Coordinates of N, CA and C in Angstrom, one line a residue:
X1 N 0.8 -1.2 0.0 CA 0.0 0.0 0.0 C 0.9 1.3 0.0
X2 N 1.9 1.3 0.6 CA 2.6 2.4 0.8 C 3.6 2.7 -0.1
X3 N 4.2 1.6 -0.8 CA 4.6 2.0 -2.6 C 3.6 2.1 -3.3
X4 N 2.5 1.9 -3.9 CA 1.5 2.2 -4.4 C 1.0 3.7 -3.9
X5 N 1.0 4.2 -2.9 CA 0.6 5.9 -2.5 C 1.8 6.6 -3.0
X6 N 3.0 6.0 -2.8 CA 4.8 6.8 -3.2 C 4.3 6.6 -4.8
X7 N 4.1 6.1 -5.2 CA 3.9 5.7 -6.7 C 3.4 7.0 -7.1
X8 N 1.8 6.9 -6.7 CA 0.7 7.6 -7.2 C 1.2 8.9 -7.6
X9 N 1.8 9.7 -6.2 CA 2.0 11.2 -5.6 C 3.6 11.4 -6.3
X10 N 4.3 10.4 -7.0 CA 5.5 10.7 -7.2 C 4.8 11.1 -8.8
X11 N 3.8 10.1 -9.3 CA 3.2 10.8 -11.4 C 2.8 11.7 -11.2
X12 N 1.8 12.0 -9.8 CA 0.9 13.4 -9.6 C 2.2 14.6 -9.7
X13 N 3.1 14.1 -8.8 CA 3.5 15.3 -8.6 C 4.9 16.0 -10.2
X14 N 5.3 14.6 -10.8 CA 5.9 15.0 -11.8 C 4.6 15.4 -13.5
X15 N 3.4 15.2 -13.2 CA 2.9 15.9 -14.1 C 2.5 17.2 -13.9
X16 N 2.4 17.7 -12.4 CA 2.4 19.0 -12.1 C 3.4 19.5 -12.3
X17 N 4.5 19.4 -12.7 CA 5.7 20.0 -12.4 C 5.9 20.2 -13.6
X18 N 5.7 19.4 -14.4 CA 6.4 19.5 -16.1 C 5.4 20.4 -16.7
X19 N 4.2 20.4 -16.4 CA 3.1 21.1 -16.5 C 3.6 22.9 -16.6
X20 N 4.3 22.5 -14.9 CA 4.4 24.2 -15.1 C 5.5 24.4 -15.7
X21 N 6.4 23.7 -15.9 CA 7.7 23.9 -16.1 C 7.4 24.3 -17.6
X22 N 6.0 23.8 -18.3 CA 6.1 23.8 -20.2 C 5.2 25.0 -19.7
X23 N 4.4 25.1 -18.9 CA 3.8 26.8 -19.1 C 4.9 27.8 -19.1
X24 N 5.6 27.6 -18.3 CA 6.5 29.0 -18.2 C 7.3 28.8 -19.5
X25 N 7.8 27.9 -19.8 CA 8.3 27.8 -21.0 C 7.6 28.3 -22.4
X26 N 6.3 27.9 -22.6 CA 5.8 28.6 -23.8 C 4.8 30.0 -23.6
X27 N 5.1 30.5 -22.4 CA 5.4 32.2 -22.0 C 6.1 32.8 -22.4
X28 N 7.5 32.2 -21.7 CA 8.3 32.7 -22.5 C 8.7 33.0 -23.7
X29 N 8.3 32.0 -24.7 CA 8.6 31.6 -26.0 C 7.5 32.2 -26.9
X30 N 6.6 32.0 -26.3 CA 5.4 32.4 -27.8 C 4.8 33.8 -27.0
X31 N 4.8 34.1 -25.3 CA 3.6 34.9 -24.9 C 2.7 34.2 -24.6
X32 N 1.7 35.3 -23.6 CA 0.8 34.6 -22.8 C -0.4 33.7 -23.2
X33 N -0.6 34.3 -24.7 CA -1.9 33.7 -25.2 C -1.4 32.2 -25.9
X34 N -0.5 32.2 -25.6 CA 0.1 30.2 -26.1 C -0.1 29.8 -24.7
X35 N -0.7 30.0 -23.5 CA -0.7 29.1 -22.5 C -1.4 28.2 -22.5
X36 N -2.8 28.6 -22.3 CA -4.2 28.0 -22.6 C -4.2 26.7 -23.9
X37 N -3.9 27.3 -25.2 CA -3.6 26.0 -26.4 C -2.3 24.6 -25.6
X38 N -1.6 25.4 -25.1 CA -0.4 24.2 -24.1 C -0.8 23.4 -23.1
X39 N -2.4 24.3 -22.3 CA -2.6 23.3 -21.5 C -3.7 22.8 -22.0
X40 N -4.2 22.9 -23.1 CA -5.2 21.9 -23.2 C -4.5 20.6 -24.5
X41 N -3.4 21.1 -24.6 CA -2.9 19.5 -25.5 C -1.6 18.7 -24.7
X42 N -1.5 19.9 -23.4 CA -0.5 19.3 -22.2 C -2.1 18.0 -21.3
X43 N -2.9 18.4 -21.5 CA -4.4 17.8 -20.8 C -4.2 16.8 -21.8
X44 N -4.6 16.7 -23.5 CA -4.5 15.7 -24.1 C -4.1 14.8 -24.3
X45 N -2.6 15.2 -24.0 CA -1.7 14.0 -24.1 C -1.3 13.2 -23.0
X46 N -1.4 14.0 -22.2 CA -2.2 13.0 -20.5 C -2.9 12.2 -20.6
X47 N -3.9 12.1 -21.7 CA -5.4 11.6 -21.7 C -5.1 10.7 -22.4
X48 N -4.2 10.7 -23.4 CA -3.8 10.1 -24.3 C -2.6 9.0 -23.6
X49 N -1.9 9.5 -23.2 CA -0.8 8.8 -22.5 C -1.2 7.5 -21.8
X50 N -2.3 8.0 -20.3 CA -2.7 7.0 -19.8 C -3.5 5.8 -20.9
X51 N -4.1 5.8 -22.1 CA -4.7 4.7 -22.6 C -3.8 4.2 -23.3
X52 N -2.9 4.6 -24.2 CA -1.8 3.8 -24.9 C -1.3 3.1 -24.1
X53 N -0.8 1.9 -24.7 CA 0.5 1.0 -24.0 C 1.8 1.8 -23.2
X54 N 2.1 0.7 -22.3 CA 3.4 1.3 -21.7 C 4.4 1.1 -22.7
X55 N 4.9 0.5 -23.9 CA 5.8 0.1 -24.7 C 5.8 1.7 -25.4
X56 N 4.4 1.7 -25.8 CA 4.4 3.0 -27.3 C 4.7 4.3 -26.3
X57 N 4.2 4.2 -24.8 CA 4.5 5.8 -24.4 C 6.0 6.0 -24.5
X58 N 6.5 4.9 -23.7 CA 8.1 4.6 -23.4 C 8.7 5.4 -24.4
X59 N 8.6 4.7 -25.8 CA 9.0 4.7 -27.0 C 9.0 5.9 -27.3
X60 N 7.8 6.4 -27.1 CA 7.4 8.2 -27.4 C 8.5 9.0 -26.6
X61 N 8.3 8.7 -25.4 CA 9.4 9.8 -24.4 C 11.1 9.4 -24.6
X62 N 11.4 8.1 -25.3 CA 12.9 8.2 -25.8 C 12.8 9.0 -27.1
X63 N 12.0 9.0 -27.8 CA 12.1 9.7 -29.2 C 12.4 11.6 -29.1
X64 N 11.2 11.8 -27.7 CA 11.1 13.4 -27.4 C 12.5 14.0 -26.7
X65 N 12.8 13.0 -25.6 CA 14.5 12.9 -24.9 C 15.9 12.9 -26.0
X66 N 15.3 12.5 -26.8 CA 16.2 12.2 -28.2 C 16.2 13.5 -29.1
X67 N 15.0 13.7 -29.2 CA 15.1 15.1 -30.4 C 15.7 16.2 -29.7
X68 N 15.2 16.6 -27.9 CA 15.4 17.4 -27.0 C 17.1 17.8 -27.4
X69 N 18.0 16.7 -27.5 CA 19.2 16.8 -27.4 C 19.8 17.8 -28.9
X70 N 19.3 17.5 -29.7 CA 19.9 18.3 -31.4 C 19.9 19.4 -30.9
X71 N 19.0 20.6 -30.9 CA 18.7 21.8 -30.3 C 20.5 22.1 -29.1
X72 N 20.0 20.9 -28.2 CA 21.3 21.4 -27.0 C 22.6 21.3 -27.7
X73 N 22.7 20.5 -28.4 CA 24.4 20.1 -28.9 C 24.8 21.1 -30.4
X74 N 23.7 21.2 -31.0 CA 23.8 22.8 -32.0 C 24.1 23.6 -31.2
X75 N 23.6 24.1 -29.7 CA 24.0 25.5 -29.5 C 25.2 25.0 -28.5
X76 N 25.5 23.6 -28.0 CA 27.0 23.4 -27.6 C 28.0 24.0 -28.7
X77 N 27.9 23.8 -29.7 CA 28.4 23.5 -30.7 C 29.0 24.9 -31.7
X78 N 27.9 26.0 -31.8 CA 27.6 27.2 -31.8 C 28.8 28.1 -30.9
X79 N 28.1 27.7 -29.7 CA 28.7 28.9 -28.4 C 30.2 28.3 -27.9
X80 N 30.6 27.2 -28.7 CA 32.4 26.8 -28.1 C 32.9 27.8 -27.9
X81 N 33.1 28.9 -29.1 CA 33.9 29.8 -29.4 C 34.0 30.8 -28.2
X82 N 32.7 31.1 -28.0 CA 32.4 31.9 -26.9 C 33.1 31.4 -25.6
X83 N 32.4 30.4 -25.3 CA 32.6 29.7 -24.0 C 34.7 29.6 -23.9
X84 N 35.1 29.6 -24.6 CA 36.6 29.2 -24.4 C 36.9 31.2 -24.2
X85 N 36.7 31.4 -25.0 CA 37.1 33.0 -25.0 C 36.6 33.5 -23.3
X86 N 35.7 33.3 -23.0 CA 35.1 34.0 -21.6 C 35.5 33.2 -20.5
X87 N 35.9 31.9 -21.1 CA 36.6 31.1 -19.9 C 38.7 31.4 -20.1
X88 N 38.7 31.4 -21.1 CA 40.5 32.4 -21.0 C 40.3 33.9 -19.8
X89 N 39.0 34.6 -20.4 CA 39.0 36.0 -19.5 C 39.2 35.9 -18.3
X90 N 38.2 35.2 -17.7 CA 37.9 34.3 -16.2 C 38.9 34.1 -15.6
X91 N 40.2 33.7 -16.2 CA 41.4 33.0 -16.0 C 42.4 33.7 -15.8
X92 N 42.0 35.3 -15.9 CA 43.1 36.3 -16.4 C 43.2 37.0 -15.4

């Protein structure tokens, strides 16, 4: 019983959290009138999540963890130049 309540309150509390974490994020990004469309296909895909298989969600969140990364490693990749120049300053 008491892994099964750690369970529960551990999905409750990481879908509230990503929740807000993607509101403030597409505030930031689009403005305030993209919140409302975010939380109703952030609602969707909740809806959606729980009926699909655990295989196909799984599968889904390595694909989104996977794309997440291109974006990061272009602007690794971008800002070296920077990053070495302001880390020589730092040093000086």
């Amino acid at each position: 019983l008491i892994v099964t309540v750690a369970v529960f309150l551990f999905g409750l509390s990481t879908c509230i959290s990503w929740s807000y974490y993607g509101d403030r994020s597409i505030q930031y990004l689009l403005g305030t009138k993209a919140v409302l469309p975010y939380r109703i296909v952030y609602v969707f895909f909740v809806f959606v999540g729980a009926q699909l298989s655990l295989s196909l969600v799984w599968d889904y969140g390595d694909l989104a963890l996977g794309l997440m990364a291109v974006p990061n490693l272009l602007a690794v990749i971008l800002m070296a130049g920077r990053v070495k120049k302001m880390t020589k300053d730092y040093y000086k």
